[in-house]
XYZ file of C-alpha atoms in Angstrom:
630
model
C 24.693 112.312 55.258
C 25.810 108.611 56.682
C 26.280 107.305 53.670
C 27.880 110.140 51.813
C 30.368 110.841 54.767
C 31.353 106.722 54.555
C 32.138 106.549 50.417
C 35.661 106.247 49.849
C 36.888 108.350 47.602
C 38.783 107.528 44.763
C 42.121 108.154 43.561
C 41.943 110.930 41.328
C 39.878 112.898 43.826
C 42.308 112.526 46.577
C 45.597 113.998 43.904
C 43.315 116.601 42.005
C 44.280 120.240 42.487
C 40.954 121.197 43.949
C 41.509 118.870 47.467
C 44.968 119.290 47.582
C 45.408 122.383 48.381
C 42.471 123.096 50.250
C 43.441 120.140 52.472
C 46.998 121.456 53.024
C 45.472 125.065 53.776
C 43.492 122.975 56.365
C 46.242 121.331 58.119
C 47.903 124.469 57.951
C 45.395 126.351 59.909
C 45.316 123.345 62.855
C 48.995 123.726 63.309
C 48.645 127.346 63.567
C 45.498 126.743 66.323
C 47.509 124.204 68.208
C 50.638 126.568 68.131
C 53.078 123.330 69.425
C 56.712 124.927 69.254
C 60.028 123.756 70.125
C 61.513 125.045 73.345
C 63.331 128.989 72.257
C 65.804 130.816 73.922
C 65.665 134.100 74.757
C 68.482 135.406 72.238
C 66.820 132.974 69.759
C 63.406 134.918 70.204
C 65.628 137.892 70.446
C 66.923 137.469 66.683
C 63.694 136.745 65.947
C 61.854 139.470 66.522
C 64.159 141.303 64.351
C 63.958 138.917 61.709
C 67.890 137.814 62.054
C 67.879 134.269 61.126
C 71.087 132.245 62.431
C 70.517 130.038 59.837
C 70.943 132.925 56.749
C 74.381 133.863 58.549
C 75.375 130.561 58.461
C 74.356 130.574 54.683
C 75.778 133.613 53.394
C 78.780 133.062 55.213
C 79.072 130.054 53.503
C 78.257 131.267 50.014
C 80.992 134.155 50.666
C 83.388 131.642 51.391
C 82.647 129.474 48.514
C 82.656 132.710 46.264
C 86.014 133.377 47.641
C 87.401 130.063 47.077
C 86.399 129.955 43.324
C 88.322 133.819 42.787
C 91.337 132.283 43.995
C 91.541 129.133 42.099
C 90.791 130.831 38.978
C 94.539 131.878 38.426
C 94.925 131.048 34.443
C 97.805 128.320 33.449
C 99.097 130.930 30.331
C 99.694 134.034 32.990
C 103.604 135.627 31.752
C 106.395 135.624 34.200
C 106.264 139.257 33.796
C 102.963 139.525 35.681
C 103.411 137.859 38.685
C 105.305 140.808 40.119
C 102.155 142.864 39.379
C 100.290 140.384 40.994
C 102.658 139.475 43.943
C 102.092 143.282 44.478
C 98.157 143.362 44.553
C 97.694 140.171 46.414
C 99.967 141.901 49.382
C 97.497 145.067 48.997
C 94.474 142.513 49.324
C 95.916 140.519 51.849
C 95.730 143.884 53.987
C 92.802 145.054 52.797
C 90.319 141.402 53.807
C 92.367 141.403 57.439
C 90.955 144.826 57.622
C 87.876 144.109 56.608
C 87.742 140.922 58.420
C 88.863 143.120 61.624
C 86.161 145.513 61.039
C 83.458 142.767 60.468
C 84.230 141.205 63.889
C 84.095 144.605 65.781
C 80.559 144.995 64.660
C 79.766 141.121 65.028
C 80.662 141.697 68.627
C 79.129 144.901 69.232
C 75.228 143.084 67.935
C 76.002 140.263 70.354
C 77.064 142.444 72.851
C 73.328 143.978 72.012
C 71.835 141.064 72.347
C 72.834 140.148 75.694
C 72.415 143.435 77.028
C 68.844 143.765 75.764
C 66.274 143.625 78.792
C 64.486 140.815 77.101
C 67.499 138.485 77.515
C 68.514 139.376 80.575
C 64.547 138.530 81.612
C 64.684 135.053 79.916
C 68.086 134.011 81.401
C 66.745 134.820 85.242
C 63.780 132.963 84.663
C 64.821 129.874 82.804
C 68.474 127.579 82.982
C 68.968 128.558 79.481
C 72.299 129.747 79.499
C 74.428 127.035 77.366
C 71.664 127.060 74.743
C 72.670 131.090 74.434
C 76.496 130.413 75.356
C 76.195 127.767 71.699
C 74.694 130.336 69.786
C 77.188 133.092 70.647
C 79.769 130.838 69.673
C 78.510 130.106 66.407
C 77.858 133.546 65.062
C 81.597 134.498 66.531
C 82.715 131.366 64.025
C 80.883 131.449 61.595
C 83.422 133.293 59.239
C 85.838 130.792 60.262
C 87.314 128.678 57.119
C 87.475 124.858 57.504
C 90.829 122.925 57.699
C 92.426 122.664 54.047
C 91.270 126.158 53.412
C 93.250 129.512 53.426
C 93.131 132.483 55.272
C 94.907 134.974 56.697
C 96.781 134.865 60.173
C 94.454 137.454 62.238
C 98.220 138.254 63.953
C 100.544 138.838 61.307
C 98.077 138.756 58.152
C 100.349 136.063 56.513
C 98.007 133.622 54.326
C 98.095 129.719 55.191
C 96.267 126.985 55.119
C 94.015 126.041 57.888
C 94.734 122.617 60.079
C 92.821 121.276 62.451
C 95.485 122.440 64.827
C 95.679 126.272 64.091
C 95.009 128.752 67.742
C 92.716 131.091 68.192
C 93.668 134.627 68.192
C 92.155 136.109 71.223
C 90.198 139.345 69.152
C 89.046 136.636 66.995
C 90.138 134.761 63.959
C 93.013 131.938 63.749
C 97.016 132.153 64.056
C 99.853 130.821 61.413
C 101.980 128.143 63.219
C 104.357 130.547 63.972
C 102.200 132.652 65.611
C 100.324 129.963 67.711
C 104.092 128.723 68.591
C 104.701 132.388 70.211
C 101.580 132.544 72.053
C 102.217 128.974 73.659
C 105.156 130.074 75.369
C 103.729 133.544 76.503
C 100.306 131.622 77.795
C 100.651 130.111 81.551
C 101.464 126.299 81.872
C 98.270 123.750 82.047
C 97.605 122.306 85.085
C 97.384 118.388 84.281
C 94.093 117.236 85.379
C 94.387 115.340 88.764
C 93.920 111.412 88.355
C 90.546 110.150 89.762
C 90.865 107.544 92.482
C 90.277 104.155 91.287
C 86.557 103.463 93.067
C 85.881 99.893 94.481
C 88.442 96.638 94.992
C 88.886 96.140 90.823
C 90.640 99.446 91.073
C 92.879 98.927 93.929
C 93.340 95.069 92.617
C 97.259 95.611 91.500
C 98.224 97.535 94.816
C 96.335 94.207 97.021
C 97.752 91.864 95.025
C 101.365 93.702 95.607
C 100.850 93.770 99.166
C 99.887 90.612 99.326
C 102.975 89.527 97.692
C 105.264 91.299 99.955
C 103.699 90.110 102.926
C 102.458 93.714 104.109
C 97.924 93.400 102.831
C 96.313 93.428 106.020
C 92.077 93.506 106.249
C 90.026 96.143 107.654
C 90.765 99.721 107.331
C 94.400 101.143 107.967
C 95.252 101.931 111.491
C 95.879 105.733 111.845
C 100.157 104.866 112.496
C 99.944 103.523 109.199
C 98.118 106.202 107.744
C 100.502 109.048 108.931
C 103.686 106.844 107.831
C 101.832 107.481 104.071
C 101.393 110.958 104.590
C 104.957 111.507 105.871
C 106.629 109.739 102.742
C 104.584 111.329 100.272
C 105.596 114.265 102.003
C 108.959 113.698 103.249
C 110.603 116.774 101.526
C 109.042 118.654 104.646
C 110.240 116.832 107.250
C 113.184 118.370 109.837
C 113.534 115.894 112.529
C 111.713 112.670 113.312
C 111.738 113.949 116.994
C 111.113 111.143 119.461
C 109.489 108.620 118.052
C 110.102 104.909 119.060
C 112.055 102.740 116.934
C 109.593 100.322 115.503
C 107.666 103.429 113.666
C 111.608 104.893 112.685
C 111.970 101.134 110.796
C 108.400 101.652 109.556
C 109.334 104.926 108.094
C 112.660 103.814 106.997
C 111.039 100.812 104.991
C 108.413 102.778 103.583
C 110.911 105.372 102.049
C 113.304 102.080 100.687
C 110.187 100.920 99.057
C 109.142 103.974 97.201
C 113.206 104.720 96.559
C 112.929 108.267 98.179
C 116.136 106.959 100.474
C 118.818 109.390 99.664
C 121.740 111.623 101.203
C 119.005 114.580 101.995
C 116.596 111.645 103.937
C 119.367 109.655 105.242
C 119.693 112.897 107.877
C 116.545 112.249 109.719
C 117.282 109.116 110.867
C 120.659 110.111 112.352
C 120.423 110.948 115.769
C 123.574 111.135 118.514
C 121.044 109.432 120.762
C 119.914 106.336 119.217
C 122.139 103.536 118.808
C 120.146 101.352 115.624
C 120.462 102.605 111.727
C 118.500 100.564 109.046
C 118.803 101.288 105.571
C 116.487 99.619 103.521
C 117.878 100.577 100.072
C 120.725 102.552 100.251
C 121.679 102.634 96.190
C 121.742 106.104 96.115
C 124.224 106.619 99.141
C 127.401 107.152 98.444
C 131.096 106.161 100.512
C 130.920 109.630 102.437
C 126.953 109.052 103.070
C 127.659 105.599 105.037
C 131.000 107.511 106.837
C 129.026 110.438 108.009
C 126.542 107.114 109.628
C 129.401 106.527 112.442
C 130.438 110.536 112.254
C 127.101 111.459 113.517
C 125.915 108.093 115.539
C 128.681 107.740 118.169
C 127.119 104.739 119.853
C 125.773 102.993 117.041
C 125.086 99.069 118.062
C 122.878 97.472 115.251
C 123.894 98.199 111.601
C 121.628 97.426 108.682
C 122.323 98.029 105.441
C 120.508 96.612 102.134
C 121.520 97.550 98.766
C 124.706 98.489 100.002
C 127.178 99.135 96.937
C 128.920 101.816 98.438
C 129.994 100.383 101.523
C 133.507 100.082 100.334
C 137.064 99.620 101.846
C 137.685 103.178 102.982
C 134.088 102.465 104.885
C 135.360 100.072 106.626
C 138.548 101.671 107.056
C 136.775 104.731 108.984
C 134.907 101.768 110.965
C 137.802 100.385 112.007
C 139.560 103.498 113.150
C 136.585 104.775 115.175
C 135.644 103.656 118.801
C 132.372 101.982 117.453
C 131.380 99.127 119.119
C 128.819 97.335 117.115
C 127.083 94.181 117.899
C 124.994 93.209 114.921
C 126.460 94.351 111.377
C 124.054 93.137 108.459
C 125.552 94.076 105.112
C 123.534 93.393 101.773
C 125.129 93.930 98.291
C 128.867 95.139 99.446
C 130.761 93.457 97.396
C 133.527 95.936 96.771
C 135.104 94.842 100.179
C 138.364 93.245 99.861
C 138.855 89.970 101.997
C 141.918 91.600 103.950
C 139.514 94.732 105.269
C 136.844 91.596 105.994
C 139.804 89.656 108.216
C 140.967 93.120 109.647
C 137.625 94.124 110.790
C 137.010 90.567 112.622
C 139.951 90.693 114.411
C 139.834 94.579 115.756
C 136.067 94.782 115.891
C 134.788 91.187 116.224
C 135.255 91.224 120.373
C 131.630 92.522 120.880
C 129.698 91.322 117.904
C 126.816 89.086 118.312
C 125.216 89.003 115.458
C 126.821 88.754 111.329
C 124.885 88.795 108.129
C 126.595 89.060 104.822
C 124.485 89.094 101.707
C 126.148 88.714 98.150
C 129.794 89.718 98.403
C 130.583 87.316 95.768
C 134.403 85.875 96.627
C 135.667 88.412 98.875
C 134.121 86.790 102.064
C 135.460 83.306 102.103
C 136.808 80.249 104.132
C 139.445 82.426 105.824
C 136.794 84.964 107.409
C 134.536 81.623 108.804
C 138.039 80.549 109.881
C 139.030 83.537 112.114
C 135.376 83.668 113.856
C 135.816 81.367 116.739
C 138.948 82.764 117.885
C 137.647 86.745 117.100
C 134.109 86.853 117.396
C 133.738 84.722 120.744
C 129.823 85.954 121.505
C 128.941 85.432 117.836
C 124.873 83.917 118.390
C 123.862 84.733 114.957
C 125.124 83.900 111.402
C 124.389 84.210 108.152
C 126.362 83.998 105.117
C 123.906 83.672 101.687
C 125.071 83.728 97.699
C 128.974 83.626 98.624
C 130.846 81.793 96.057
C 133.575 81.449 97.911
C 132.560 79.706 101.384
C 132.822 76.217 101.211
C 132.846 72.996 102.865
C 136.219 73.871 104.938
C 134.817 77.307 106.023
C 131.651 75.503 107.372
C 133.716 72.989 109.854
C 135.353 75.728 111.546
C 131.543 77.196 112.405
C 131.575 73.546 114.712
C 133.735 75.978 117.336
C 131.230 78.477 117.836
C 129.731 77.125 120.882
C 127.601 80.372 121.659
C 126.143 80.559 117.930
C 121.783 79.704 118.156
C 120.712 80.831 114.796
C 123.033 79.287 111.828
C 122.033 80.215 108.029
C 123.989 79.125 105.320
C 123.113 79.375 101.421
C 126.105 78.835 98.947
C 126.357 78.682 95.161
C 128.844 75.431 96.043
C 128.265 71.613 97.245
C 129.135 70.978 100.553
C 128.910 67.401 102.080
C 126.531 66.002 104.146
C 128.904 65.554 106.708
C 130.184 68.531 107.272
C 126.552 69.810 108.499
C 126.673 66.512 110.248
C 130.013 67.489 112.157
C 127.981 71.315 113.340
C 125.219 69.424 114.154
C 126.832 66.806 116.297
C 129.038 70.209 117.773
C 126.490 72.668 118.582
C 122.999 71.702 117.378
C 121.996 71.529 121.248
C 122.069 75.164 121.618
C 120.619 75.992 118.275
C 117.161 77.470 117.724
C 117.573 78.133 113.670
C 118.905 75.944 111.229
C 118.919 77.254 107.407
C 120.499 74.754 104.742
C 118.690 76.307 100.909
C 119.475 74.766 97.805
C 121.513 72.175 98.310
C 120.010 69.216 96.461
C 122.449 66.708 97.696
C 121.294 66.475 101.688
C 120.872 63.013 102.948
C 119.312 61.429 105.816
C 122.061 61.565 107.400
C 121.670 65.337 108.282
C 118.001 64.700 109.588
C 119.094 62.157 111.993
C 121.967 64.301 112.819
C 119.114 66.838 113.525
C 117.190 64.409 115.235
C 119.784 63.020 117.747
C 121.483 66.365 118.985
C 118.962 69.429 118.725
C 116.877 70.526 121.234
C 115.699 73.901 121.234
C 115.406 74.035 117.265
C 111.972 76.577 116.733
C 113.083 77.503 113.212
C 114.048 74.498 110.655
C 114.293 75.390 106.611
C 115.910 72.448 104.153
C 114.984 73.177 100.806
C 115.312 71.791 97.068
C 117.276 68.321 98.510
C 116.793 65.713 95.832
C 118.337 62.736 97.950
C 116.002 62.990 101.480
C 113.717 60.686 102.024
C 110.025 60.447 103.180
C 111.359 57.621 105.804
C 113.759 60.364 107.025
C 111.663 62.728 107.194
C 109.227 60.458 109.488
C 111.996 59.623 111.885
C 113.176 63.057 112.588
C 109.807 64.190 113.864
C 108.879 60.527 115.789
C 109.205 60.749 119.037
C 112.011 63.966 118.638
C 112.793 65.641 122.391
C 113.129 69.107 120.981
C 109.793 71.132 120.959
C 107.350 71.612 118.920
C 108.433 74.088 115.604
C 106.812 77.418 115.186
C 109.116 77.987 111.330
C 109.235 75.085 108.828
C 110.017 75.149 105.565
C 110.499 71.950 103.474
C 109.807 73.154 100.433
C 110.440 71.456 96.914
C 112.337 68.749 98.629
C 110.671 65.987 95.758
C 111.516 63.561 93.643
C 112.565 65.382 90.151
C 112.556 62.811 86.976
C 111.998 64.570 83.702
C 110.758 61.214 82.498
C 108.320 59.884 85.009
C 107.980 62.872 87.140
C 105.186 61.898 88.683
C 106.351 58.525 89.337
C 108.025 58.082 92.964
C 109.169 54.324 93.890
C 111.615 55.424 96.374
C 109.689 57.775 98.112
C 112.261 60.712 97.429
C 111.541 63.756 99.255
C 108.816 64.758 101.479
C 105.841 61.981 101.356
C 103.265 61.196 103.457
C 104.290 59.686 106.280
C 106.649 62.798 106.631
C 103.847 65.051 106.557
C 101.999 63.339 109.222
C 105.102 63.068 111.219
C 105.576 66.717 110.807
C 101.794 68.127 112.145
C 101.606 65.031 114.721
C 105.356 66.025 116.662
C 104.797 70.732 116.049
C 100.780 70.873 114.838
C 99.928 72.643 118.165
C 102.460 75.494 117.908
C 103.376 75.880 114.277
C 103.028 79.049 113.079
C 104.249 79.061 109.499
C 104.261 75.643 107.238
C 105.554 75.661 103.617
C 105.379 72.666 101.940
C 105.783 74.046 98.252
C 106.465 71.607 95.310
C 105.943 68.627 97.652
C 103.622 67.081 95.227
C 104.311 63.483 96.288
C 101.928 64.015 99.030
C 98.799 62.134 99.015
C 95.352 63.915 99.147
C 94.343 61.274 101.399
C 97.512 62.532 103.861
C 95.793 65.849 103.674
C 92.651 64.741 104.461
C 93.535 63.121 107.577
C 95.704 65.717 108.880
C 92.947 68.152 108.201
C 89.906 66.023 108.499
C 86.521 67.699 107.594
C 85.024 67.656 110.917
C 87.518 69.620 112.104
C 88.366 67.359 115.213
C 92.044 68.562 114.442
C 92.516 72.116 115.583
C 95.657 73.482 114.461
C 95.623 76.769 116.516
C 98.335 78.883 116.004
C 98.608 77.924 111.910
C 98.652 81.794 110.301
C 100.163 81.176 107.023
C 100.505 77.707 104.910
C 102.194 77.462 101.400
C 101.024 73.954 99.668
C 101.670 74.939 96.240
C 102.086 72.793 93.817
C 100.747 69.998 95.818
C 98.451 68.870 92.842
C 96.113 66.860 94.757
C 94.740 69.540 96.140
C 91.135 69.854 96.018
C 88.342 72.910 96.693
C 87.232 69.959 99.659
C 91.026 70.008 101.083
C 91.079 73.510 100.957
C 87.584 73.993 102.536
C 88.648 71.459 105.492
C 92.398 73.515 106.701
C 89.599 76.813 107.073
C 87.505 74.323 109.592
C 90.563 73.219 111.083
C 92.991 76.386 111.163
C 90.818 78.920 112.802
C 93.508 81.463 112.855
C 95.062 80.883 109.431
C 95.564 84.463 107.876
C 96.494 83.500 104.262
C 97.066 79.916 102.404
C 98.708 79.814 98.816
C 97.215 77.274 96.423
C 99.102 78.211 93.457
C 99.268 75.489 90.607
C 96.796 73.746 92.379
C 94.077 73.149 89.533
C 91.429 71.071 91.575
C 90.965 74.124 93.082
C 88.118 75.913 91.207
C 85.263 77.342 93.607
C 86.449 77.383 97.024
C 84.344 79.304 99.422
C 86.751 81.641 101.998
C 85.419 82.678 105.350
C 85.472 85.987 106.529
C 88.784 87.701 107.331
C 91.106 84.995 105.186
C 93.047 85.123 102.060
C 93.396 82.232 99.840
C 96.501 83.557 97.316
C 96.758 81.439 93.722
C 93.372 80.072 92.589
C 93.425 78.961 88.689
C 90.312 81.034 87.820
C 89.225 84.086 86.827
C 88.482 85.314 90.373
C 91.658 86.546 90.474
C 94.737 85.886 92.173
C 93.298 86.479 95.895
C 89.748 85.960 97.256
C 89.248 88.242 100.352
C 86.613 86.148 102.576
C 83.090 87.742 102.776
C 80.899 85.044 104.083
C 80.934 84.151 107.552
C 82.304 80.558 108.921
C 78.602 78.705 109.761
C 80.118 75.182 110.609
């Protein structure tokens, strides 16, 4: 029995007709013993039972439908023109005829499903098992499975009109699909679609745009908001409610007021909460959508208004100023942005009926209708003036600026001009009253000398704020002796930025020493390193990694205490070592900008600081994760 069971058996016995089918019969049988099936629904075993196959609807429907396609493209080529009337006729009989039919067909469709999922056997199944999609699917596909494919014709289940099916066609309600027109009429009767709400970005990559905006505005701030800040957000998204701010303090009005400017929801309808007879300061952030009357009914409804602050101001025209003028206003610091439509006689007129109690000026691009003659009438109208500012007036010049040498109350002098004025004529303020001054502002005027810095350096005293920017003449050995051994204090503001040597041909080449060098820099952080605040040194690429290196040595022997933001951009000898040594000696810093500074690759930031600019695919900002061991 061994050996028989172990002889292989040949080929012929293996495809004869005697083992074949005894061999299937046998297979046949162990299925039927193991009885393995596929998971059933109930409806399935429903149809089942009374042998309804889903599969034979789905063929027969689609044998009727190919049946139906071949009668209607058998139309013969040699049909007369006299019997297409006859046949116009009949087709408009059968059109009726197959919706009624089709109508009738679905009727008893639904009443079997209907059936179906009435039938205690269902009902059973679906308690006992999570089944219900499975039936839901099946449902479906016996309610389409007359339904014709896109290309094909049918008949509008509306208004029985035969088209051709598109991907695109509605669903009539009862069943079947619509013509265009149709599906066009029931789009405007059915209710508007809610759009589905948008998810909320999840995680920093998200959220990396809004950061990187805040960040750029100055306003990104680490650690969750606080909950002043959070109900600011929920009051401007929501500021269509509002009535009255009531009594809040001012610092959360100017909160609201800038968050509104920002998100451009500023207008007449908002201006209204933030007029109140009591209070006595207005700031408008963006006021582009207020008109003449909106700025008028400002001193209509704010008697006693004192501080003024306007931005975007296009409106605030002559007849503005007019109504200012005529009113009993007194105010003491006007700050107009953008108002360029005032002529220079309401400028001159205002000064000299309204100038008596005004302390503080800023004027922001009025073009050439604020000039030399306004600067001139200041020190006989505006005797209390202590703040100026005049930036991107074409029409100021050198002449305007001598007569600011009278103004022997002014402390915080800005100026910014689109034309060259001489060294000396800063040198004449200086010498005048740079004693009492605590700001001095020069921007963009590449031809300052030394000769302002030791004008600086011999007469000011109480300077906290100093900004000279883009000067192509200044030298590093100017620089150096305005902070040796200077008798004013230290500097919380400074702001030397691009102040460099610029040579299209040998930029990087320096053999004067133009601009602000080494021995400038270590001047600088030796004479206001214990009290500086803010340091921007951007563009200043002429100095020296080693100057860096031993004003921020990396044992941190230096402590530079009340550092919170530095700008050294563009300072290309910047390294990931330099970097890693102002962290050891800033402990304070908040954020430092390294932008175009490409030795800069893989930098590690301590918790709670921002390093703003780094060359690699980081990203623009690194939030600080790991803690500060050394």
């Amino acid at each position: 029995m061994i050996r028989g069971s172990l002889t292989p058996r040949s080929h012929h016995q293996e495809l004869s007709p005697v083992h074949g089918p005894a061999k299937m019969s046998r297979q046949q049988n162990n299925r039927s013993s193991r009885q393995i099936r596929g998971p059933q629904s109930a409806l399935t075993d429903f149809l089942a039972s009374h042998n309804i196959s889903a599969n034979q609807i789905r063929l027969d429907a689609d044998a009727r439908r190919r049946a139906a396609e071949q009668e209607n493209g058998a139309s013969s080529s040699t049909q007369q023109q006299a019997a297409e009337d006859e046949v116009g006729e009949s087709s408009t009989v059968t059109a009726a005829v197959t919706v009624t039919t089709r109508t009738s067909r679905r009727k008893k469709d639904q009443k079997v499903i209907d059936k179906i999922k009435a039938s205690k056997t269902c009902q059973k199944r679906k308690r006992n098992a999570d089944e219900d999609d499975e039936d839901d699917d099946l449902l479906d596909t016996l309610l389409r499975e007359r339904a014709p494919l896109p290309g094909q014709m049918d008949n509008c289940a509306n208004c029985g009109k035969r088209f051709t099916v598109t991907a695109y066609s509605r669903n009539h309600p009862d069943g079947g699909l619509l013509c265009s027109p149709c599906g066009k009429e029931m789009d405007k009767d059915a209710p508007p679609k809610k759009k589905p709400s948008k998810r909320a970005a999840a995680g920093p990559v998200g959220r990396r745009r809004q950061i990187q905006s805040k960040i750029l505005d100055g306003t990104f701030q680490l650690g969750a908001k606080s909950l002043m800040t959070l109900c600011i957000e929920t009051l401007a998204k929501n500021i269509d409610l509002a009535e009255d701010l009531g009594d809040l303090p001012q610092p959360v009005i100017d909160k609201i007021a800038r968050k509104l400017s920002k998100h451009r929801l500023l207008n007449p309808t908002t201006l209204s909460l933030f007029l109140q007879p009591t209070t006595d300061e207005v700031c408008i952030y963006d006021g582009a959508k207020l008109s003449a009357d909106d700025y008028i009914r400002i001193f209509q409804t704010v008697p006693g208004l004192k501080k003024l602050k306007a931005r975007n101001a296009i409106h605030f025209k002559d007849e503005v100023m007019d109504f200012l003028v005529s009113r009993k206003t007194e105010l003491e610091d006007l700050y107009l942005h953008g108002s360029n439509l005032i002529d220079e006689e309401k400028w001159l007129e205002f000064l000299h009926k309204k100038g008596k109690s005004l302390q503080s000026l800023r004027v922001y691009w009025t073009d050439k209708h604020f000039g030399d003659s306004a600067l001139a009438t200041l020190p006989s109208s505006c005797p209390s003036l202590v703040r100026l500012k005049a930036c991107h007036n074409q029409k100021i010049t050198g002449e305007g600026i001598n007569h600011l040498a009278q103004l022997k109350h002014l402390k915080h002098l800005s100026i910014d001009l689109r034309s060259h004025v001489h060294s000396d004529v800063y040198v004449n303020v200086l010498s005048s009253i740079g004693r009492n001054l605590e700001t001095f502002s020069i921007t963009r005027e590449i031809d300052l000398d030394n000769t302002v810095l030791d004008a600086i350096h011999n007469h000011c005293r109480s300077l906290q704020k100093l900004r000279i920017t883009d000067s192509e003449v200044m030298t590093d050995e100017g620089f150096a002796r305005l902070f040796t051994n200077w008798e004013n204090k230290c500097l919380v503001f400074v702001d030397l930025q691009k102040c460099r040597h610029v040579d299209s041909a040998n930029p990087r080449q320096n053999p004067d020493n133009i601009g602000l060098c080494d021995k400038g820099f270590k001047a600088l952080m030796a004479h206001s390193g214990r009290k500086i605040q803010h340091l921007n040194v951007h563009g200043c690429r002429h100095i020296s990694a080693k100057a860096f290196e031993e004003v921020f040595p990396a044992d941190g022997k230096k402590v530079y205490p009340e550092l919170k933001n530095l700008e050294i951009s563009f300072c290309e000898e910047v390294s990931d070592f330099i970097v890693g040594s102002i962290f050891k000696c800033c402990p304070n810093i908040h954020e430092l900008n390294v932008f175009g500074c490409m030795q800069v690759k893989s930098v590690r930031v301590p918790k709670g600081k921002i390093l703003v600019g780094v060359p690699n695919a980081l990203g623009m900002v690194i939030e600080g994760v790991d803690d500060d061991e050394e």
